[in-house]
C-alpha positions as semicolon CSV with decimal commas, in nm:
position;residue;x (nm);y (nm);z (nm)
1;X;0,457;7,817;21,067
2;X;0,754;8,043;21,016
3;X;0,934;8,133;21,339
4;X;0,918;8,489;21,468
5;X;1,193;8,711;21,334
6;X;1,252;8,498;21,027
7;X;1,102;8,535;20,686
8;X;1,079;8,292;20,404
9;X;0,975;8,312;20,047
10;X;0,695;8,066;19,983
11;X;0,607;7,930;19,642
12;X;0,286;7,730;19,637
13;X;0,183;7,467;19,382
14;X;-0,190;7,392;19,380
15;X;-0,510;7,559;19,492
16;X;-0,558;7,375;19,821
17;X;-0,205;7,445;19,939
18;X;-0,243;7,810;19,841
19;X;-0,566;7,844;20,040
20;X;-0,403;7,686;20,345
21;X;-0,085;7,894;20,326
22;X;-0,283;8,214;20,268
23;X;-0,436;8,178;20,613
24;X;-0,109;8,182;20,803
25;X;0,160;8,322;20,572
26;X;-0,012;8,540;20,313
27;X;0,272;8,796;20,306
28;X;0,539;8,534;20,242
29;X;0,379;8,387;19,927
30;X;0,597;8,501;19,637
31;X;0,449;8,289;19,361
32;X;0,164;8,043;19,325
33;X;0,053;7,800;19,058
34;X;-0,314;7,716;19,002
35;X;-0,459;7,409;18,833
36;X;-0,157;7,195;18,922
37;X;-0,253;6,851;19,047
38;X;-0,592;6,839;18,879
39;X;-0,471;6,562;18,647
40;X;-0,189;6,309;18,662
41;X;0,133;6,510;18,708
42;X;0,382;6,519;18,423
43;X;0,749;6,609;18,417
44;X;0,668;6,879;18,161
45;X;0,437;7,041;18,417
46;X;0,710;7,027;18,683
47;X;0,966;7,166;18,435
48;X;0,737;7,455;18,343
49;X;0,687;7,536;18,712
50;X;1,064;7,521;18,766
51;X;1,131;7,756;18,474
52;X;0,875;8,003;18,606
53;X;1,026;7,988;18,955
54;X;1,382;8,036;18,830
55;X;1,284;8,316;18,590
56;X;1,081;8,500;18,856
57;X;1,391;8,627;19,030
58;X;1,336;8,438;19,354
59;X;1,678;8,371;19,507
60;X;1,749;8,094;19,755
61;X;2,041;7,918;19,914
62;X;1,820;7,631;20,028
63;X;1,475;7,549;19,899
64;X;1,256;7,303;20,085
65;X;0,980;7,125;19,897
66;X;0,713;6,993;20,131
67;X;0,486;6,726;19,986
68;X;0,250;6,451;20,103
69;X;0,451;6,130;20,104
70;X;0,241;5,821;20,041
71;X;0,278;5,580;20,335
72;X;-0,015;5,340;20,297
73;X;-0,369;5,325;20,166
74;X;-0,489;5,521;20,467
75;X;-0,187;5,730;20,561
76;X;0,039;5,998;20,421
77;X;0,289;6,228;20,583
78;X;0,417;6,579;20,510
79;X;0,781;6,530;20,411
80;X;1,049;6,782;20,310
81;X;1,295;6,757;20,020
82;X;1,589;6,997;20,028
83;X;1,726;7,169;19,719
84;X;2,040;7,379;19,730
85;X;2,153;7,666;19,510
86;X;2,437;7,622;19,260
87;X;2,668;7,819;19,490
88;X;2,589;7,588;19,782
89;X;2,653;7,283;19,563
90;X;2,987;7,429;19,446
91;X;3,093;7,483;19,806
92;X;3,003;7,130;19,917
93;X;3,280;6,874;19,970
94;X;3,140;6,623;19,721
95;X;3,138;6,865;19,430
96;X;3,474;7,021;19,520
97;X;3,646;6,702;19,401
98;X;3,522;6,759;19,044
99;X;3,594;7,032;18,795
100;X;3,254;7,140;18,670
101;X;3,165;7,413;18,429
102;X;2,922;7,665;18,580
103;X;2,668;7,603;18,300
104;X;2,672;7,228;18,362
105;X;2,626;7,278;18,735
106;X;2,340;7,524;18,675
107;X;2,170;7,283;18,432
108;X;2,213;6,999;18,683
109;X;2,067;7,212;18,961
110;X;1,770;7,317;18,745
111;X;1,703;6,954;18,653
112;X;1,734;6,850;19,018
113;X;1,478;7,112;19,122
114;X;1,237;7,007;18,844
115;X;1,284;6,641;18,935
116;X;1,217;6,706;19,304
117;X;0,905;6,910;19,222
118;X;0,787;6,625;18,999
119;X;0,857;6,376;19,275
120;X;0,649;6,579;19,520
121;X;0,364;6,616;19,268
122;X;0,356;6,241;19,195
123;X;0,368;6,142;19,563
124;X;0,094;6,394;19,643
125;X;-0,118;6,261;19,358
126;X;-0,073;5,903;19,481
127;X;-0,175;6,007;19,832
128;X;-0,482;6,189;19,701
129;X;-0,594;5,898;19,481
130;X;-0,547;5,655;19,771
131;X;-0,754;5,875;20,002
132;X;-1,029;5,905;19,739
133;X;-1,031;5,529;19,681
134;X;-1,055;5,460;20,054
135;X;-1,339;5,713;20,088
136;X;-1,529;5,554;19,799
137;X;-1,482;5,204;19,947
138;X;-1,619;5,327;20,280
139;X;-1,913;5,501;20,110
140;X;-1,995;5,185;19,911
141;X;-1,979;4,973;20,225
142;X;-2,202;5,217;20,417
143;X;-2,452;5,231;20,130
144;X;-2,467;4,849;20,120
145;X;-2,531;4,833;20,493
146;X;-2,805;5,097;20,460
147;X;-2,972;4,903;20,177
148;X;-2,964;4,586;20,391
149;X;-3,124;4,769;20,689
150;X;-3,392;4,928;20,471
151;X;-3,467;4,593;20,303
152;X;-3,506;4,430;20,645
153;X;-3,738;4,712;20,761
154;X;-3,943;4,687;20,442
155;X;-3,975;4,308;20,474
156;X;-4,079;4,330;20,840
157;X;-4,340;4,596;20,761
158;X;-4,475;4,393;20,469
159;X;-4,487;4,076;20,682
160;X;-4,670;4,265;20,958
161;X;-4,930;4,389;20,706
162;X;-4,979;4,036;20,566
163;X;-5,012;3,893;20,917
164;X;-5,265;4,161;21,009
165;X;-5,473;4,084;20,697
166;X;-5,461;3,711;20,769
167;X;-5,575;3,773;21,127
168;X;-5,867;3,984;20,993
169;X;-5,962;3,714;20,742
170;X;-5,943;3,435;21,002
171;X;-6,138;3,644;21,255
172;X;-6,404;3,723;20,993
173;X;-6,430;3,356;20,886
174;X;-6,467;3,232;21,241
175;X;-6,738;3,491;21,308
176;X;-6,951;3,340;21,029
């Protein structure tokens, strides 16, 4: 949730994230991408999204990419990755030690943004596949247990019917 008095530009990748963000921050969504994450993410997909973002005119000094970080087969956590603008990188102490051409720095920054978007897409995909696999394992286990219970019920019912018929036959034979 964005704090009162502050505004942010939100760019959303994927349908589920867009639906969720539309509930609380509809006015802040500047750009959204549909059909991302339906298949295994590729760097080309992340690069295309980066080009669209950079060509859309959205300006930022700091961009935060929030993605689902894969922790384990049953857990993932929302984790931020920070991206800084070229001007912020130029002003940082680490880059001040080097003489860099503005074009090289801009290309580096564009690649860094595309790489971080790709990283977030891949981690999110891994988390989703793990959650699906765990759900399928649980469903298979539950189905197996249900089959075992129904087989036991069927066998008991069948045995009761056989016992009842045997009692009728024995009762009829002893009556003769």
